[in-house]
Coordinates of C-alpha atoms and ligand atoms in Angstrom, one line a residue:
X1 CA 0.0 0.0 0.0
X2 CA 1.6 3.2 -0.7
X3 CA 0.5 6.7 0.0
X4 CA -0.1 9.0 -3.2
X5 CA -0.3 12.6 -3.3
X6 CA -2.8 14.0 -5.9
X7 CA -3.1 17.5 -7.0
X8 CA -6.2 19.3 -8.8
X9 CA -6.1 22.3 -10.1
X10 CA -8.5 25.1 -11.0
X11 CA -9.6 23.9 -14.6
X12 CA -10.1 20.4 -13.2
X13 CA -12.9 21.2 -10.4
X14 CA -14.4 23.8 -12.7
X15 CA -17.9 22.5 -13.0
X16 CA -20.1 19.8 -11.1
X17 CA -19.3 17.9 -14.0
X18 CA -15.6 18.3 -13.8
X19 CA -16.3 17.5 -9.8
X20 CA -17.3 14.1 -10.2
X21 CA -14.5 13.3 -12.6
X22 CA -11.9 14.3 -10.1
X23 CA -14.1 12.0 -7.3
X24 CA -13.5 9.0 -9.8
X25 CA -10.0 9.4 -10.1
X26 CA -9.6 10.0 -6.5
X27 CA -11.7 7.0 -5.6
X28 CA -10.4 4.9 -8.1
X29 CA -7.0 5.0 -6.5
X30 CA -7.9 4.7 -3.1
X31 CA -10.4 1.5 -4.3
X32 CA -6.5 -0.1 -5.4
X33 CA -5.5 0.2 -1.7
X34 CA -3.9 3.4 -1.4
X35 CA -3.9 6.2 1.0
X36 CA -4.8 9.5 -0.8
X37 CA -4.5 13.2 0.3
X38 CA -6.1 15.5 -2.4
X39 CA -5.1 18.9 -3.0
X40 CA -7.2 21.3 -4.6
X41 CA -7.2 24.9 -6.3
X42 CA -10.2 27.1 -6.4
X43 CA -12.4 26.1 -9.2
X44 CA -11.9 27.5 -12.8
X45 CA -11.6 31.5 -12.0
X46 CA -12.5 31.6 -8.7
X47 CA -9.4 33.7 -7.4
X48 CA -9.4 36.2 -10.3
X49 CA -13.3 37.0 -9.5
X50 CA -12.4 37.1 -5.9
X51 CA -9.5 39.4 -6.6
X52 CA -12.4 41.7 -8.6
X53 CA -14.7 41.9 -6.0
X54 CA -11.8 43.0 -3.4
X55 CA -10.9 46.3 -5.7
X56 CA -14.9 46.9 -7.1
X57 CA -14.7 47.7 -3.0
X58 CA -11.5 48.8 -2.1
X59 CA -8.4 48.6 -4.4
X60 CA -6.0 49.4 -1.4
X61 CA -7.1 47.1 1.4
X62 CA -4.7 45.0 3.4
X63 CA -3.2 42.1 2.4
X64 CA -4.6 40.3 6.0
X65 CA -7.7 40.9 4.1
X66 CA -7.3 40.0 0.8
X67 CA -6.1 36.5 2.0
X68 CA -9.5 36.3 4.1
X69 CA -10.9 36.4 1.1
X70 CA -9.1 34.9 -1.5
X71 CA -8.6 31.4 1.0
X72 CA -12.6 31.1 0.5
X73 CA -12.1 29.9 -3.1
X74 CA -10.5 26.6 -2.1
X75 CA -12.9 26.3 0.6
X76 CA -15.5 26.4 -1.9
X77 CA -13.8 23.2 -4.2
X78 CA -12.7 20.9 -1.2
X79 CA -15.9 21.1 0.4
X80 CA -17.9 20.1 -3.0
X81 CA -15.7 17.5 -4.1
X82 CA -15.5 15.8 -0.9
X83 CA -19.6 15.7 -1.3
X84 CA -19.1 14.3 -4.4
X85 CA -16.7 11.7 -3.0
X86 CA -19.1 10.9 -0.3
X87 CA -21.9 10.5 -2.6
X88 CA -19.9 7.8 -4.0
X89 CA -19.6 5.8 -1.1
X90 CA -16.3 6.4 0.2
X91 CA -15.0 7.7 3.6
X92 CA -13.5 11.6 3.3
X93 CA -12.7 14.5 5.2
X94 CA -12.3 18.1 4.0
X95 CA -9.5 19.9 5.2
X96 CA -8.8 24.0 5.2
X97 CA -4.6 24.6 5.2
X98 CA -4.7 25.4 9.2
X99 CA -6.8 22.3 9.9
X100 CA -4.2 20.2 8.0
X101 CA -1.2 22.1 9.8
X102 CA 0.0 24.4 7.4
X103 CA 2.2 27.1 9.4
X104 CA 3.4 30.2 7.5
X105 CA 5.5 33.2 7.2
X106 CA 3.3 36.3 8.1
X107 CA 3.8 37.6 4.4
X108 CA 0.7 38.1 3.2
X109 CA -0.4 36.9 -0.3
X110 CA 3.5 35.3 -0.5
X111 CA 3.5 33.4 2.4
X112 CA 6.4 30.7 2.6
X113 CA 5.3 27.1 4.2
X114 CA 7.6 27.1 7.4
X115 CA 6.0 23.4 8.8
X116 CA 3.5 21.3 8.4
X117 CA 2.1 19.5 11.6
X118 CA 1.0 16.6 9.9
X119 CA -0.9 15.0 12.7
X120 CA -4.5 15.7 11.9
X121 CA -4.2 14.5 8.1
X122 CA -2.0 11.3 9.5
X123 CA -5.3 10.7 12.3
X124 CA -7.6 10.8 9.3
X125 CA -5.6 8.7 7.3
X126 CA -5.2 6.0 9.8
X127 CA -9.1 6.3 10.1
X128 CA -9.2 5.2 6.1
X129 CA -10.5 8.9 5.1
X130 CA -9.6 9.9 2.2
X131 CA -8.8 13.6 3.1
X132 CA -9.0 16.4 0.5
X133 CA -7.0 19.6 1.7
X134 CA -7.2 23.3 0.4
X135 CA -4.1 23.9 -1.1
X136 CA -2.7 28.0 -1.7
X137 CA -3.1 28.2 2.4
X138 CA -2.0 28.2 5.9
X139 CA -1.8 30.2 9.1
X140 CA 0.9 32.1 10.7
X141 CA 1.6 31.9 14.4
X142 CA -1.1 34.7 15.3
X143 CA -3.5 32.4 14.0
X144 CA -4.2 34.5 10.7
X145 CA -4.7 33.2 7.5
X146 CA -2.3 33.3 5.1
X147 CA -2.0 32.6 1.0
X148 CA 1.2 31.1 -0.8
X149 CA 0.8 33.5 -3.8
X150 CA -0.8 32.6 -7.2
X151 CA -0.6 29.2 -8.1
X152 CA 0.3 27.9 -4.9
X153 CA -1.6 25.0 -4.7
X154 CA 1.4 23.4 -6.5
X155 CA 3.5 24.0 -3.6
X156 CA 0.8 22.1 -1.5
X157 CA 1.0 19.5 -2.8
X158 CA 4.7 18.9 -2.9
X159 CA 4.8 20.0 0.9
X160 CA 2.3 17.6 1.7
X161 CA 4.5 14.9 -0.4
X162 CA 7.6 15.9 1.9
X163 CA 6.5 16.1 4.9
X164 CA 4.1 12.6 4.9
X165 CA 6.8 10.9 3.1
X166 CA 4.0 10.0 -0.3
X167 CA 5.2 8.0 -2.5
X168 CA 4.0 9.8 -5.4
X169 CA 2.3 13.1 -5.7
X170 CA 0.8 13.6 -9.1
X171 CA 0.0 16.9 -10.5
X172 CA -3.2 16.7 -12.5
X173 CA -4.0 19.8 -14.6
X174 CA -5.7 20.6 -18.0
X175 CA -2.5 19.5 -19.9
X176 CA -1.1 16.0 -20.9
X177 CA 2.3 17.4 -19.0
X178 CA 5.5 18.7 -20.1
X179 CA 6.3 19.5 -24.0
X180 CA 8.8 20.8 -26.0
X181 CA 7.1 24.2 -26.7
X182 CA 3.5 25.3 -26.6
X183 CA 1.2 22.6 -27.8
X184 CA -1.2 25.7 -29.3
X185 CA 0.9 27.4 -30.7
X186 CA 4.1 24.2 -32.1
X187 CA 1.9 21.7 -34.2
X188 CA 4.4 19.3 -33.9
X189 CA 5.7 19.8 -29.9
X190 CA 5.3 16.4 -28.4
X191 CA 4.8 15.2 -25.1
X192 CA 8.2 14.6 -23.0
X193 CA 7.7 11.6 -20.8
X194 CA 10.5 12.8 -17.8
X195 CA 12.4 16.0 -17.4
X196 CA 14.7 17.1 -14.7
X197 CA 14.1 19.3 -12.1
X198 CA 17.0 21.6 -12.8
X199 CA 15.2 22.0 -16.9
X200 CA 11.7 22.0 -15.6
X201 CA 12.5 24.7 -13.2
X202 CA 13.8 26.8 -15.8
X203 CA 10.5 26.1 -17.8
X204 CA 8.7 27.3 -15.1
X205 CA 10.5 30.4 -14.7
X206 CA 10.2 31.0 -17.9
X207 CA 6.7 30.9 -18.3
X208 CA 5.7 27.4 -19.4
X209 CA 2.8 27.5 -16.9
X210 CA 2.6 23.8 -16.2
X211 CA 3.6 23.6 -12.7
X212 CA 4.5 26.7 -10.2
X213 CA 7.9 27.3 -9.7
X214 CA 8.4 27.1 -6.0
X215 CA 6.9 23.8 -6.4
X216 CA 9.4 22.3 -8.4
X217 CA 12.4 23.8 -6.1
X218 CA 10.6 22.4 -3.0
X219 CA 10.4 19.0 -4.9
X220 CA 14.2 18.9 -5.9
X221 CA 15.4 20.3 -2.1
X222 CA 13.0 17.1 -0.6
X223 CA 13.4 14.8 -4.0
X224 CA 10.0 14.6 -4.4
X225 CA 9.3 12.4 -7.9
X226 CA 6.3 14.5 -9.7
X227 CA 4.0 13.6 -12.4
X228 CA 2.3 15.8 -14.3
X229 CA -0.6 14.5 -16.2
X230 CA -4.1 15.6 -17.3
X231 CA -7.1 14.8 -15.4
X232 CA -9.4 15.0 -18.5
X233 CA -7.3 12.0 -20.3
X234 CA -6.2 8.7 -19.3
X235 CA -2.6 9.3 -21.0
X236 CA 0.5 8.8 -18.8
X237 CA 2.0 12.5 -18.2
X238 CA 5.7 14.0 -17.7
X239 CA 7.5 12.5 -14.5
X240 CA 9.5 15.4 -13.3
X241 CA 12.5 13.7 -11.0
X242 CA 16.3 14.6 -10.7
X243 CA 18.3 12.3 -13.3
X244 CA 16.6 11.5 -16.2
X245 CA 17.7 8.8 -19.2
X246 CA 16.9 10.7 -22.1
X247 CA 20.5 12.0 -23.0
X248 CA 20.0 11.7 -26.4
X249 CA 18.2 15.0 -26.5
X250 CA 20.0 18.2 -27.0
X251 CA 17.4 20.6 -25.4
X252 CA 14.1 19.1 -23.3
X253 CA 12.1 23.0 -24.9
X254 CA 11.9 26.3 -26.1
X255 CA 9.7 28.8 -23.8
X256 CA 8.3 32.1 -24.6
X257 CA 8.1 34.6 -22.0
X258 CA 6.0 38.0 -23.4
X259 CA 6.2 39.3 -19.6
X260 CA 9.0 40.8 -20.0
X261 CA 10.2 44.7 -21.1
X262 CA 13.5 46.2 -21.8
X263 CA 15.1 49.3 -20.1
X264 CA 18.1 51.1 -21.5
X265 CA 20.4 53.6 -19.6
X266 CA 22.4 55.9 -22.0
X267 CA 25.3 57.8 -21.5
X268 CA 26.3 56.6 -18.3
X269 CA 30.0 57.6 -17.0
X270 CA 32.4 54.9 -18.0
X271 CA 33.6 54.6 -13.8
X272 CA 33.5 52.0 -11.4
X273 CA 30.3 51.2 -9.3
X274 CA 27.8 52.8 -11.5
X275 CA 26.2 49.8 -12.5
X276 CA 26.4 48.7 -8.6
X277 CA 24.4 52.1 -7.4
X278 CA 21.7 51.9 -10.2
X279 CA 21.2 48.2 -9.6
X280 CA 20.8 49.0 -5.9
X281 CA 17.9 51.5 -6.5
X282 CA 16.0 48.7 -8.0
X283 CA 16.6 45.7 -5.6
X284 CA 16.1 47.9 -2.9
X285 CA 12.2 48.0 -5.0
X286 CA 12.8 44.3 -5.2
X287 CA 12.0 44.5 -8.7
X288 CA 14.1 41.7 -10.4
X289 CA 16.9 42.3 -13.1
X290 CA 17.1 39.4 -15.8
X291 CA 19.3 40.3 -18.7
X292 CA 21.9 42.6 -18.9
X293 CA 23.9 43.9 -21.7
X294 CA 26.7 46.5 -20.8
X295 CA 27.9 48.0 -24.2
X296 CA 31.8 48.7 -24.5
X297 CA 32.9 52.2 -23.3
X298 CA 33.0 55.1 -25.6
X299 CA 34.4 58.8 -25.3
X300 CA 34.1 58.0 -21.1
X301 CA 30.6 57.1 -21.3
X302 CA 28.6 53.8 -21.8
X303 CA 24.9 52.1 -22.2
X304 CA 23.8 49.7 -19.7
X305 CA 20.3 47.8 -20.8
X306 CA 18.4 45.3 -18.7
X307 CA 15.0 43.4 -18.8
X308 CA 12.6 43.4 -16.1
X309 CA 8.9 42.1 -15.6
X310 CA 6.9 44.3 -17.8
X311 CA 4.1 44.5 -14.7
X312 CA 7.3 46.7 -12.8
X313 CA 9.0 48.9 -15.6
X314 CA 6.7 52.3 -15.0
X315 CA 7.9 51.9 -11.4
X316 CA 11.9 50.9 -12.7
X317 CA 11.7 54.0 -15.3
X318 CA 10.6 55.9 -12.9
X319 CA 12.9 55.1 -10.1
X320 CA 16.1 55.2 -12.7
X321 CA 14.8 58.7 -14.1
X322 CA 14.5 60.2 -10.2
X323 CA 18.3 59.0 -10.2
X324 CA 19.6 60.2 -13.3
X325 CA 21.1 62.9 -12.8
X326 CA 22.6 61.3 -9.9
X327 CA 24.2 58.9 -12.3
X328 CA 25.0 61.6 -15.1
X329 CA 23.8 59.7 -17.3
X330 CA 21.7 60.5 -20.8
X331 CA 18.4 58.9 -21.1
X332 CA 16.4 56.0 -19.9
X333 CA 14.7 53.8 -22.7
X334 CA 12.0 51.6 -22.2
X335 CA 10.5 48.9 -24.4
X336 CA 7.9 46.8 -24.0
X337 CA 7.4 45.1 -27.4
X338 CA 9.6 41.8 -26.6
X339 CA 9.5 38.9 -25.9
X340 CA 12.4 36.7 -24.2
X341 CA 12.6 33.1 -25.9
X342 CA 14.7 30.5 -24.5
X343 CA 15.8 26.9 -25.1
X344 CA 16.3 24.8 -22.1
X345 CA 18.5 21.5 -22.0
X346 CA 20.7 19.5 -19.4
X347 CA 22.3 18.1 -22.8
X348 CA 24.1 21.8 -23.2
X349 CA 26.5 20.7 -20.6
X350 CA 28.5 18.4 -22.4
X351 CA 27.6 19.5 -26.2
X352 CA 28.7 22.6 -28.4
X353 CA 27.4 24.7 -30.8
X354 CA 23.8 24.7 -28.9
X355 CA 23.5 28.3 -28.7
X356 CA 25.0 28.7 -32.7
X357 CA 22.2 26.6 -33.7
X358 CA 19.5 28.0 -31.8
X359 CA 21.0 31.7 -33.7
X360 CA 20.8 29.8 -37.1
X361 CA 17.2 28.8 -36.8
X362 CA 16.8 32.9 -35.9
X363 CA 18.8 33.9 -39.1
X364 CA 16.7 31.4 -41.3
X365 CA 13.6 33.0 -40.0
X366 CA 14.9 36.5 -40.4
X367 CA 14.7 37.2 -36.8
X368 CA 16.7 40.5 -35.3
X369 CA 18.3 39.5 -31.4
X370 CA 18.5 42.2 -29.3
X371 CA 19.9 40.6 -26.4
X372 CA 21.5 37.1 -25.1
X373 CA 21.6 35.3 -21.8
X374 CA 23.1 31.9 -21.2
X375 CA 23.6 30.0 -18.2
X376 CA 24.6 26.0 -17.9
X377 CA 21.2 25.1 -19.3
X378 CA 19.6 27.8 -21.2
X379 CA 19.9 30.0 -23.8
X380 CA 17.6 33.0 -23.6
X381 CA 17.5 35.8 -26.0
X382 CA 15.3 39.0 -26.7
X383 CA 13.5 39.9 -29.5
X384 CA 10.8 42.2 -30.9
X385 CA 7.0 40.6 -30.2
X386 CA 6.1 40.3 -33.4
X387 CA 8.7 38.0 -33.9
X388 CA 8.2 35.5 -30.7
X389 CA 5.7 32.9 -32.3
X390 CA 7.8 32.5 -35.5
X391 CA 10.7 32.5 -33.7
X392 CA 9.9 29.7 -31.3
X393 CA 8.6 27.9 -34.6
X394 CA 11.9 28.2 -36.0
X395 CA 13.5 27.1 -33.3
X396 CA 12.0 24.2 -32.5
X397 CA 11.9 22.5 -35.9
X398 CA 15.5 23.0 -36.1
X399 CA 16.4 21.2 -33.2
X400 CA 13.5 18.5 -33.2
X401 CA 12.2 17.9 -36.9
Ligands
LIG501 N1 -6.4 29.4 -6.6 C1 -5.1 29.9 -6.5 C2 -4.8 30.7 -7.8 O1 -5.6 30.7 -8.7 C3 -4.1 28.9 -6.2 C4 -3.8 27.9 -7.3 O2 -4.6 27.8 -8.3 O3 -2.9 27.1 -7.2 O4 -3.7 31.3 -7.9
MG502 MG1 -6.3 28.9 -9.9

C-alpha cells in the first residue's frame, strides 16, 4: 500500500461535472489500496473573480484581508468534491490549510510554508478517510490566515509529499504534461515523458505555466518524484524527478516569455560602481533584473540595458529617471514590445554549438536578437514581439524535426 499525493487544479474542479470526474479518479485510487490526500485549487476563475470583488470595494485594502478572502475559493472546491466523494460511497474528510497544519510566514499573499504539523491528516488517514486539503493556504503563528501567492496549490501539494513521506504526488492539470514548446501554438511539440528538475525549473520560470515554480524547487530540495498528467485524459503525463535517461536530446524545450520589457540607460559615465548604485535602486524596489547587456565604453561614457517584468517597468523607469542625474547619465529607454525566448536543456552541458544553432534557426527566419543570456542550461534571448511565435517555430523544428 503506498501513499499518493494528488493535486487538482482550477480547470479540473471547474464545474459539477468536472467534480465528479476528479471524485473518480480519487476513488479509483484509493479503491486499489492506497492512501490518498487531495489537494485542490479554487475552481476555474475563482481567485481572479475574488480578486475583482476586493478592488470593485477597495483597491487598497490590506493584504490580511485580501487573504480572508481569497482562502474562501478553495474552501468552496474541497468542500464540493469531498460531497461528491461521499456520494460515492467512500469515507473523506475536507481539510482547510490550518486544519491540515499548514504554518506560514506572516507575508501576506507570499506566504512561505515554514512546517507542516502533519498530525490531523496522519489521524484521518489511519481512520481510512480519504482527506481532501485546500491547497494556496495556511496560518501564521497569530493564528491569521495566510495565501502562498498565485498558483500555490502546487506547492501544496509537494509539501504535503515531503513532509508525509508519499510516495508519489501527481500533479493533475488541463494538460497531458510537459512539452517541448507550446502545444497551441508548435503543431508538432510532443509530449516529453520525464524532465529534470534543474530543466523543468527553468520552464517554469520561464513561463511554461505547467507547474509553479516554488513547487518544483521544493520538490528537488526534498526529491520529491512529480507527475504531471491531465485529469481530462487517461494518458500517462511528464514524470518530473532529478536524473533523467533521455540524453540523447539536446534541449528538453523552447519557452516564450511576453512578460517581460526592456530598459536602456544611455550615456552613463564609464567609472567603477555605476552599475552597482543603479542596480541597488532597484533591488532595494525588489523588482528583479534578468538580462543585462553592458555596451563597451565610448568617449568615457557607456549604455547599460536590462530586462525586467513588464508589470514593474513604469515603477523601474521611474525610479532610474529620479536617479539620473545622480548617475549623469543621458536617457532611460524603455521597451515593452519583446518577448524573451529561451531553449532549455541538461544536454548543453556536455555538447557545443547549442546556442549557434538556436541563432541559425533565428537567421533562417529572419529574426533580429536584441539581447543574449546563457547560463549552464539555457539559452535566452530577446526579441521584438512580433517575432516570438515565429521564432519559437523556428527554433523548434531546427532542433527536433
Ligand atoms: N487558486 C489559486 C490561484 O488561482 C491557487 C492555485 O490555483 O494554485 O492562484
Ligand atoms: Mg487557480
Amino acid at each position: 500500500m503506498s501513499l499518493i499525493v494528488q493535486k487538482f487544479g482550477g480547470s479540473s474542479v471547474a464545474n459539477a461535472e468536472r467534480v465528479m470526474n476528479v471524485a473518480s479518479i480519487v476513488t479509483d485510487t484509493y479503491a486499489k489500496g492506497n492512501d490518498v490526500v487531495v489537494v485542490v485549487s479554487a475552481q476555474g476563475d475563482t481567485t481572479d473573480d475574488l480578486i475583482e470583488k476586493a478592488n470593485e470595494i477597495n483597491p487598497r485594502a490590506s493584504k490580511r484581508e485580501k487573504d480572508m478572502l481569497l482562502a474562501a475559493g478553495e474552501q468552496i472546491s474541497i468542500s464540493l468534491l469531498a460531497m461528491a466523494i461521499e456520494k460515492m460511497g467512500f469515507p473523506v474528510v475536507s481539510l482547510l490549510g490550518w486544519q491540515a497544519g499548514f504554518q506560514t510566514t506572516a507575508a501576506h499573499t507570499s506566504a512561505r510554508i515554514k512546517n507542516i504539523d502533519t498530525l490531523r491528516i496522519s489521524r484521518e488517514i489511519d481512520k481510512k478517510n480519504i482527506v481532501v486539503v485546500a491547497g494556496f493556504q495556511g496560518i501564521t503563528k497569530f493564528g491569521d490566515i495566510t495565501t502562498l501567492g498565485r498558483g500555490g496549490s502546487d506547492t501544496s501539494a509537494v509539501a504535503i509529499a515531503a513532509a508525509m513521506h508519499a510516495d508519489l504526488c501527481q500533479i493533475y492539470t488541463d494538460v497531458e504534461g510537459v512539452y517541448t514548446a507550446d502545444p497551441r501554438k508548435v503543431e508538432n511539440a510532443t509530449k516529453l515523458p520525464e524532465i529534470s528538475y534543474d530543466e523543468m525549473l527553468e520552464l517554469a520560470t520561464l513561463g511554461a505555466q505547467v507547474l509553479n515554480n516554488r513547487s518544483v524547487e521544493m520538490a528537488k530540495k526534498y526529491n520529491i518524484e512529480l507527475e504531471v498528467l491531465s485529469s481530462m485524459t487517461k494518458a500517462p503525463g511528464t514524470i518530473v524527478k532529478e536524473k533523467t535517461k533521455m540524453e540523447k536530446m539536446l534541449i528538453s524545450g523552447v519557452a516564450k516569455d511576453t512578460d517581460v520589457a526592456r530598459i536602456s540607460v544611455t550615456g552613463i559615465p564609464d567609472l567603477p560602481g555605476l552599475a552597482f548604485k543603479m542596480f541597488s535602486k532597484l533591488s532595494a524596489k525588489d523588482i528583479n533584473i534578468d538580462i543585462i547587456l553592458q555596451s563597451i565604453g565610448h568617449d568615457g561614457k557607456k549604455d547599460i540595458s536590462f530586462t525586467v517584468p513588464k508589470s514593474r517597468g513604469n515603477e523601474a523607469v521611474e525610479c532610474l529617471t529620479d536617479y539620473m542625474t545622480n548617475l549623469g547619465a543621458k536617457e532611460v529607454l524603455y521597451d515593452d514590445k519583446v518577448a524573451k525566448i529561451s531553449i532549455v536543456g541538461a544536454g548543453m552541458e556536455s555538447h557545443a554549438g547549442v546556442a549557434t544553432k538556436m541563432f541559425e534557426a533565428l537567421y533562417d527566419a529572419q529574426v533580429n536578437i536584441q539581447m543574449i543570456s546563457t547560463s549552464e542550461i539555457k539559452v535566452s534571448v530577446l526579441i521584438d514581439t512580433v517575432d516570438a511565435d515565429k521564432a519559437v517555430k523556428a527554433i523548434h523544428s531546427k532542433f527536433f524535426d
